[in-house]
Amino acid sequence: MSPFHSPFSKPAAPFVCASDVVDLTCIDSSDDDLGTQFLVKKPKLECDVGDDDVGTTFSNDCAVSELAPTSAYSELSATPNTLMVLTEGRAAASEIAYSFFDLSTTHCTLSQFADGPSYSHTIYAVIACRPQIVLVPRPMAEGKSKAMVAIRRYLPWLVIASLERRLFNDMEGMQLLQAVATPAQAARLALILECKRYAYAAFNALFHHLEHTANLTFARGGVNVSYRQMEGTMQIDPGAWQDLGLDDENGSDTSLFSVINHTHTKMGSRLLRSSILQPSTDLNTIYARQSAVLEILDNEETFFFLSANLAAIPDIDAAITSLIRMP
């Protein structure tokens, strides 16, 4: 498969055009990392370059803008095979919407929320998702968008590309969502997104980009789509993640995640990590988890049966991804 080349010419360039675009190279995936890996050509800086002929995986260390202001957030490594489409409303209110897609699990997350002048919710959403690349409308990237000013200020290492504004069509996004999402999710999301047109617009731009630029097509009714509310979870600063040792980002075996990670499946490991970095503040969710734990502890046969058999379950999300991806 032929790569798409990215015109990164200067380390200080704030964004690139996604129509030219990112070296979105489809490569054969390993068992641990199914899906398409986004490969971005490095700018001509002093970086280590691999010998493979399909491109060089983007390195955050080599693409940080020299002109970017100092950030209060520590640089975090991007999650492979992920991208986010971000857009904002044109009204006076700061309405932000994004569509986040993980190609390893074929899981798409939608969200739309009102943000304040500091755009703290937007910054945190990007940090929590850690996308490999963020796609925004061209006017938002080239204009004087306050959201983009905040993103470039606090996340100067982030790779940002632009898309044509015409791709952010909410009506087409609504029809597309009903077509690609599973039937049960499509019916539920139709109620949740009834007045969230910007989320539909971001979703349409995302899948248009996947189909026409990355050459990826998915079976109808097979994509796992969910809606994420900004409320209901605790927002922990990434600096606190490191100071409190919540995550094993640097391979530490003394982090909270590594100490309590006794999960038997990759799905459980992903859920545990998400729960540690974004703890739920919803009482119903907390009570439901406590009830499930109490049920297992009170039934030894169930406990040992699950412990013995969960390890044999493969990564179901990755298996579904291989089934619904169309040639």
mmCIF file of N, CA and C in Angstrom, residues 199-294:
data_model
loop_
_atom_site.group_PDB
_atom_site.id
_atom_site.type_symbol
_atom_site.label_atom_id
_atom_site.label_comp_id
_atom_site.label_asym_id
_atom_site.label_seq_id
_atom_site.Cartn_x
_atom_site.Cartn_y
_atom_site.Cartn_z
ATOM 1 N N ALA A 199 -21.157 17.436 16.969
ATOM 2 C CA ALA A 199 -20.636 16.076 17.129
ATOM 3 C C ALA A 199 -20.864 15.274 15.850
ATOM 4 N N TYR A 200 -22.033 15.455 15.243
ATOM 5 C CA TYR A 200 -22.306 14.808 13.948
ATOM 6 C C TYR A 200 -21.321 15.293 12.892
ATOM 7 N N ALA A 201 -21.031 16.590 12.896
ATOM 8 C CA ALA A 201 -20.119 17.152 11.906
ATOM 9 C C ALA A 201 -18.719 16.560 12.051
ATOM 10 N N ALA A 202 -18.248 16.433 13.290
ATOM 11 C CA ALA A 202 -16.933 15.846 13.528
ATOM 12 C C ALA A 202 -16.902 14.377 13.114
ATOM 13 N N PHE A 203 -17.982 13.673 13.352
ATOM 14 C CA PHE A 203 -18.066 12.261 12.980
ATOM 15 C C PHE A 203 -17.999 12.092 11.468
ATOM 16 N N ASN A 204 -18.708 12.958 10.737
ATOM 17 C CA ASN A 204 -18.700 12.871 9.277
ATOM 18 C C ASN A 204 -17.306 13.144 8.720
ATOM 19 N N ALA A 205 -16.629 14.162 9.250
ATOM 20 C CA ALA A 205 -15.282 14.484 8.781
ATOM 21 C C ALA A 205 -14.307 13.345 9.079
ATOM 22 N N LEU A 206 -14.480 12.709 10.234
ATOM 23 C CA LEU A 206 -13.602 11.611 10.615
ATOM 24 C C LEU A 206 -13.693 10.457 9.625
ATOM 25 N N PHE A 207 -14.910 9.997 9.339
ATOM 26 C CA PHE A 207 -15.051 8.827 8.477
ATOM 27 C C PHE A 207 -14.801 9.165 7.011
ATOM 28 N N HIS A 208 -15.050 10.398 6.621
ATOM 29 C CA HIS A 208 -14.675 10.805 5.272
ATOM 30 C C HIS A 208 -13.153 10.743 5.123
ATOM 31 N N HIS A 209 -12.440 11.175 6.156
ATOM 32 C CA HIS A 209 -10.979 11.135 6.133
ATOM 33 C C HIS A 209 -10.476 9.694 6.114
ATOM 34 N N LEU A 210 -11.083 8.822 6.916
ATOM 35 C CA LEU A 210 -10.655 7.428 6.947
ATOM 36 C C LEU A 210 -10.862 6.746 5.600
ATOM 37 N N GLU A 211 -11.979 7.051 4.945
ATOM 38 C CA GLU A 211 -12.307 6.373 3.698
ATOM 39 C C GLU A 211 -11.516 6.915 2.511
ATOM 40 N N HIS A 212 -11.383 8.236 2.420
ATOM 41 C CA HIS A 212 -10.794 8.829 1.225
ATOM 42 C C HIS A 212 -9.305 9.096 1.348
ATOM 43 N N THR A 213 -8.781 9.188 2.559
ATOM 44 C CA THR A 213 -7.353 9.449 2.730
ATOM 45 C C THR A 213 -6.607 8.223 3.221
ATOM 46 N N ALA A 214 -7.164 7.544 4.209
ATOM 47 C CA ALA A 214 -6.504 6.349 4.753
ATOM 48 C C ALA A 214 -6.945 5.069 4.065
ATOM 49 N N ASN A 215 -7.928 5.170 3.128
ATOM 50 C CA ASN A 215 -8.408 4.003 2.377
ATOM 51 C C ASN A 215 -8.924 2.900 3.292
ATOM 52 N N LEU A 216 -9.713 3.293 4.286
ATOM 53 C CA LEU A 216 -10.286 2.332 5.227
ATOM 54 C C LEU A 216 -11.799 2.370 5.122
ATOM 55 N N THR A 217 -12.398 1.201 5.004
ATOM 56 C CA THR A 217 -13.849 1.085 4.952
ATOM 57 C C THR A 217 -14.281 0.009 5.927
ATOM 58 N N PHE A 218 -15.374 0.263 6.642
ATOM 59 C CA PHE A 218 -15.852 -0.678 7.647
ATOM 60 C C PHE A 218 -17.252 -1.159 7.288
ATOM 61 N N ALA A 219 -17.556 -2.373 7.710
ATOM 62 C CA ALA A 219 -18.869 -2.956 7.435
ATOM 63 C C ALA A 219 -19.965 -2.123 8.085
ATOM 64 N N ARG A 220 -21.093 -2.016 7.427
ATOM 65 C CA ARG A 220 -22.206 -1.236 7.947
ATOM 66 C C ARG A 220 -22.768 -1.910 9.194
ATOM 67 N N GLY A 221 -23.041 -1.104 10.188
ATOM 68 C CA GLY A 221 -23.593 -1.627 11.426
ATOM 69 C C GLY A 221 -22.587 -2.366 12.282
ATOM 70 N N GLY A 222 -21.287 -2.114 12.074
ATOM 71 C CA GLY A 222 -20.297 -2.874 12.832
ATOM 72 C C GLY A 222 -19.354 -2.055 13.685
ATOM 73 N N VAL A 223 -19.433 -0.730 13.611
ATOM 74 C CA VAL A 223 -18.506 0.116 14.365
ATOM 75 C C VAL A 223 -19.070 0.404 15.750
ATOM 76 N N ASN A 224 -18.222 0.276 16.749
ATOM 77 C CA ASN A 224 -18.618 0.540 18.134
ATOM 78 C C ASN A 224 -18.518 2.038 18.405
ATOM 79 N N VAL A 225 -19.655 2.700 18.522
ATOM 80 C CA VAL A 225 -19.706 4.148 18.728
ATOM 81 C C VAL A 225 -20.342 4.435 20.086
ATOM 82 N N SER A 226 -19.716 5.295 20.860
ATOM 83 C CA SER A 226 -20.248 5.659 22.172
ATOM 84 C C SER A 226 -20.152 7.162 22.354
ATOM 85 N N TYR A 227 -20.938 7.668 23.286
ATOM 86 C CA TYR A 227 -20.920 9.101 23.600
ATOM 87 C C TYR A 227 -20.322 9.289 24.982
ATOM 88 N N ARG A 228 -19.413 10.246 25.097
ATOM 89 C CA ARG A 228 -18.751 10.506 26.375
ATOM 90 C C ARG A 228 -19.135 11.884 26.889
ATOM 91 N N GLN A 229 -19.636 11.915 28.113
ATOM 92 C CA GLN A 229 -19.954 13.187 28.750
ATOM 93 C C GLN A 229 -18.749 13.673 29.546
ATOM 94 N N MET A 230 -18.536 14.967 29.511
ATOM 95 C CA MET A 230 -17.438 15.526 30.285
ATOM 96 C C MET A 230 -17.739 15.464 31.773
ATOM 97 N N GLU A 231 -19.034 15.481 32.106
ATOM 98 C CA GLU A 231 -19.412 15.343 33.502
ATOM 99 C C GLU A 231 -19.383 13.866 33.888
ATOM 100 N N GLY A 232 -19.225 13.593 35.164
ATOM 101 C CA GLY A 232 -19.287 12.225 35.647
ATOM 102 C C GLY A 232 -17.932 11.570 35.853
ATOM 103 N N THR A 233 -16.852 12.270 35.522
ATOM 104 C CA THR A 233 -15.513 11.737 35.762
ATOM 105 C C THR A 233 -14.638 12.820 36.385
ATOM 106 N N MET A 234 -13.667 12.404 37.156
ATOM 107 C CA MET A 234 -12.744 13.335 37.792
ATOM 108 C C MET A 234 -11.626 13.685 36.808
ATOM 109 N N GLN A 235 -11.354 14.963 36.668
ATOM 110 C CA GLN A 235 -10.295 15.411 35.771
ATOM 111 C C GLN A 235 -9.009 15.600 36.572
ATOM 112 N N ILE A 236 -8.062 14.699 36.323
ATOM 113 C CA ILE A 236 -6.784 14.736 37.018
ATOM 114 C C ILE A 236 -5.727 15.256 36.057
ATOM 115 N N ASP A 237 -4.988 16.244 36.481
ATOM 116 C CA ASP A 237 -3.940 16.824 35.641
ATOM 117 C C ASP A 237 -2.885 15.760 35.324
ATOM 118 N N PRO A 238 -2.419 15.705 34.057
ATOM 119 C CA PRO A 238 -1.390 14.717 33.705
ATOM 120 C C PRO A 238 -0.138 14.809 34.566
ATOM 121 N N GLY A 239 0.182 16.021 35.051
ATOM 122 C CA GLY A 239 1.311 16.136 35.967
ATOM 123 C C GLY A 239 1.068 15.359 37.240
ATOM 124 N N ALA A 240 -0.193 15.367 37.700
ATOM 125 C CA ALA A 240 -0.552 14.591 38.888
ATOM 126 C C ALA A 240 -0.487 13.090 38.601
ATOM 127 N N TRP A 241 -0.769 12.670 37.351
ATOM 128 C CA TRP A 241 -0.619 11.259 37.004
ATOM 129 C C TRP A 241 0.793 10.789 37.338
ATOM 130 N N GLN A 242 1.760 11.598 36.955
ATOM 131 C CA GLN A 242 3.148 11.220 37.158
ATOM 132 C C GLN A 242 3.563 11.382 38.619
ATOM 133 N N ASP A 243 3.147 12.484 39.242
ATOM 134 C CA ASP A 243 3.535 12.727 40.637
ATOM 135 C C ASP A 243 2.946 11.669 41.578
ATOM 136 N N LEU A 244 1.724 11.243 41.292
ATOM 137 C CA LEU A 244 1.069 10.245 42.141
ATOM 138 C C LEU A 244 1.376 8.813 41.695
ATOM 139 N N GLY A 245 2.060 8.671 40.566
ATOM 140 C CA GLY A 245 2.409 7.340 40.087
ATOM 141 C C GLY A 245 1.193 6.520 39.707
ATOM 142 N N LEU A 246 0.240 7.152 39.027
ATOM 143 C CA LEU A 246 -0.984 6.442 38.666
ATOM 144 C C LEU A 246 -0.775 5.502 37.483
ATOM 145 N N ASP A 247 0.067 5.905 36.546
ATOM 146 C CA ASP A 247 0.212 5.149 35.310
ATOM 147 C C ASP A 247 1.666 4.728 35.131
ATOM 148 N N ASP A 248 1.863 3.631 34.380
ATOM 149 C CA ASP A 248 3.219 3.151 34.118
ATOM 150 C C ASP A 248 3.689 3.650 32.767
ATOM 151 N N GLU A 249 3.521 4.942 32.524
ATOM 152 C CA GLU A 249 3.879 5.543 31.242
ATOM 153 C C GLU A 249 5.347 5.311 30.904
ATOM 154 N N ASN A 250 6.213 5.355 31.894
ATOM 155 C CA ASN A 250 7.648 5.198 31.662
ATOM 156 C C ASN A 250 8.141 3.791 31.992
ATOM 157 N N GLY A 251 7.221 2.841 32.030
ATOM 158 C CA GLY A 251 7.610 1.460 32.300
ATOM 159 C C GLY A 251 7.881 1.167 33.756
ATOM 160 N N SER A 252 7.413 2.023 34.646
ATOM 161 C CA SER A 252 7.652 1.809 36.070
ATOM 162 C C SER A 252 6.778 0.676 36.586
ATOM 163 N N ASP A 253 7.365 -0.169 37.440
ATOM 164 C CA ASP A 253 6.602 -1.269 38.029
ATOM 165 C C ASP A 253 6.091 -0.918 39.417
ATOM 166 N N THR A 254 6.198 0.368 39.795
ATOM 167 C CA THR A 254 5.721 0.804 41.106
ATOM 168 C C THR A 254 4.514 1.729 40.989
ATOM 169 N N SER A 255 3.979 1.900 39.794
ATOM 170 C CA SER A 255 2.808 2.754 39.623
ATOM 171 C C SER A 255 1.571 2.049 40.172
ATOM 172 N N LEU A 256 0.550 2.830 40.444
ATOM 173 C CA LEU A 256 -0.699 2.265 40.949
ATOM 174 C C LEU A 256 -1.278 1.263 39.952
ATOM 175 N N PHE A 257 -1.206 1.600 38.670
ATOM 176 C CA PHE A 257 -1.753 0.709 37.649
ATOM 177 C C PHE A 257 -1.032 -0.642 37.646
ATOM 178 N N SER A 258 0.309 -0.626 37.692
ATOM 179 C CA SER A 258 1.054 -1.884 37.646
ATOM 180 C C SER A 258 0.870 -2.713 38.912
ATOM 181 N N VAL A 259 0.649 -2.040 40.037
ATOM 182 C CA VAL A 259 0.501 -2.761 41.303
ATOM 183 C C VAL A 259 -0.834 -3.500 41.380
ATOM 184 N N ILE A 260 -1.902 -2.862 40.909
ATOM 185 C CA ILE A 260 -3.239 -3.474 41.040
ATOM 186 C C ILE A 260 -3.712 -4.118 39.741
ATOM 187 N N ASN A 261 -2.890 -4.108 38.719
ATOM 188 C CA ASN A 261 -3.310 -4.701 37.446
ATOM 189 C C ASN A 261 -3.153 -6.216 37.484
ATOM 190 N N HIS A 262 -4.185 -6.894 37.929
ATOM 191 C CA HIS A 262 -4.221 -8.346 37.918
ATOM 192 C C HIS A 262 -5.257 -8.839 36.909
ATOM 193 N N THR A 263 -5.513 -8.025 35.894
ATOM 194 C CA THR A 263 -6.498 -8.395 34.879
ATOM 195 C C THR A 263 -5.947 -9.520 34.014
ATOM 196 N N HIS A 264 -6.862 -10.297 33.432
ATOM 197 C CA HIS A 264 -6.472 -11.434 32.595
ATOM 198 C C HIS A 264 -6.664 -11.143 31.113
ATOM 199 N N THR A 265 -7.316 -10.050 30.762
ATOM 200 C CA THR A 265 -7.565 -9.727 29.358
ATOM 201 C C THR A 265 -7.101 -8.302 29.068
ATOM 202 N N LYS A 266 -6.833 -8.046 27.802
ATOM 203 C CA LYS A 266 -6.430 -6.705 27.398
ATOM 204 C C LYS A 266 -7.587 -5.727 27.534
ATOM 205 N N MET A 267 -8.803 -6.230 27.360
ATOM 206 C CA MET A 267 -9.977 -5.365 27.532
ATOM 207 C C MET A 267 -10.083 -4.892 28.970
ATOM 208 N N GLY A 268 -9.862 -5.802 29.911
ATOM 209 C CA GLY A 268 -9.895 -5.424 31.318
ATOM 210 C C GLY A 268 -8.777 -4.476 31.686
ATOM 211 N N SER A 269 -7.603 -4.661 31.084
ATOM 212 C CA SER A 269 -6.479 -3.773 31.349
ATOM 213 C C SER A 269 -6.772 -2.364 30.863
ATOM 214 N N ARG A 270 -7.386 -2.241 29.682
ATOM 215 C CA ARG A 270 -7.720 -0.913 29.161
ATOM 216 C C ARG A 270 -8.751 -0.226 30.048
ATOM 217 N N LEU A 271 -9.747 -0.988 30.517
ATOM 218 C CA LEU A 271 -10.785 -0.408 31.369
ATOM 219 C C LEU A 271 -10.206 0.017 32.716
ATOM 220 N N LEU A 272 -9.300 -0.785 33.269
ATOM 221 C CA LEU A 272 -8.675 -0.444 34.557
ATOM 222 C C LEU A 272 -7.869 0.843 34.427
ATOM 223 N N ARG A 273 -7.090 0.957 33.370
ATOM 224 C CA ARG A 273 -6.275 2.154 33.188
ATOM 225 C C ARG A 273 -7.149 3.388 33.043
ATOM 226 N N SER A 274 -8.226 3.270 32.274
ATOM 227 C CA SER A 274 -9.139 4.400 32.104
ATOM 228 C C SER A 274 -9.787 4.786 33.426
ATOM 229 N N SER A 275 -10.124 3.794 34.250
ATOM 230 C CA SER A 275 -10.769 4.061 35.537
ATOM 231 C C SER A 275 -9.823 4.733 36.518
ATOM 232 N N ILE A 276 -8.520 4.442 36.406
ATOM 233 C CA ILE A 276 -7.541 5.057 37.306
ATOM 234 C C ILE A 276 -7.267 6.497 36.904
ATOM 235 N N LEU A 277 -7.110 6.736 35.609
ATOM 236 C CA LEU A 277 -6.768 8.080 35.149
ATOM 237 C C LEU A 277 -7.975 9.005 35.101
ATOM 238 N N GLN A 278 -9.166 8.440 34.936
ATOM 239 C CA GLN A 278 -10.402 9.228 34.919
ATOM 240 C C GLN A 278 -11.429 8.559 35.834
ATOM 241 N N PRO A 279 -11.252 8.660 37.145
ATOM 242 C CA PRO A 279 -12.170 8.004 38.078
ATOM 243 C C PRO A 279 -13.600 8.534 37.928
ATOM 244 N N SER A 280 -14.529 7.630 38.013
ATOM 245 C CA SER A 280 -15.928 8.021 37.888
ATOM 246 C C SER A 280 -16.408 8.729 39.148
ATOM 247 N N THR A 281 -17.227 9.737 38.968
ATOM 248 C CA THR A 281 -17.855 10.435 40.094
ATOM 249 C C THR A 281 -19.359 10.175 40.129
ATOM 250 N N ASP A 282 -19.819 9.268 39.253
ATOM 251 C CA ASP A 282 -21.239 8.935 39.193
ATOM 252 C C ASP A 282 -21.548 7.861 40.234
ATOM 253 N N LEU A 283 -22.442 8.167 41.169
ATOM 254 C CA LEU A 283 -22.729 7.238 42.262
ATOM 255 C C LEU A 283 -23.307 5.921 41.756
ATOM 256 N N ASN A 284 -24.162 5.972 40.748
ATOM 257 C CA ASN A 284 -24.752 4.729 40.215
ATOM 258 C C ASN A 284 -23.674 3.809 39.649
ATOM 259 N N THR A 285 -22.703 4.388 38.952
ATOM 260 C CA THR A 285 -21.609 3.584 38.403
ATOM 261 C C THR A 285 -20.755 2.988 39.514
ATOM 262 N N ILE A 286 -20.467 3.788 40.531
ATOM 263 C CA ILE A 286 -19.656 3.302 41.653
ATOM 264 C C ILE A 286 -20.375 2.188 42.401
ATOM 265 N N TYR A 287 -21.669 2.378 42.677
ATOM 266 C CA TYR A 287 -22.446 1.344 43.382
ATOM 267 C C TYR A 287 -22.531 0.062 42.559
ATOM 268 N N ALA A 288 -22.685 0.185 41.245
ATOM 269 C CA ALA A 288 -22.776 -1.008 40.392
ATOM 270 C C ALA A 288 -21.469 -1.790 40.421
ATOM 271 N N ARG A 289 -20.343 -1.097 40.417
ATOM 272 C CA ARG A 289 -19.048 -1.775 40.485
ATOM 273 C C ARG A 289 -18.870 -2.462 41.835
ATOM 274 N N GLN A 290 -19.264 -1.783 42.908
ATOM 275 C CA GLN A 290 -19.136 -2.385 44.229
ATOM 276 C C GLN A 290 -20.021 -3.621 44.359
ATOM 277 N N SER A 291 -21.205 -3.564 43.796
ATOM 278 C CA SER A 291 -22.113 -4.723 43.848
ATOM 279 C C SER A 291 -21.539 -5.903 43.078
ATOM 280 N N ALA A 292 -20.907 -5.611 41.921
ATOM 281 C CA ALA A 292 -20.311 -6.693 41.131
ATOM 282 C C ALA A 292 -19.155 -7.342 41.885
ATOM 283 N N VAL A 293 -18.315 -6.524 42.532
ATOM 284 C CA VAL A 293 -17.192 -7.067 43.305
ATOM 285 C C VAL A 293 -17.701 -7.889 44.482
ATOM 286 N N LEU A 294 -18.723 -7.382 45.173
ATOM 287 C CA LEU A 294 -19.285 -8.108 46.321
ATOM 288 C C LEU A 294 -19.888 -9.435 45.889
#
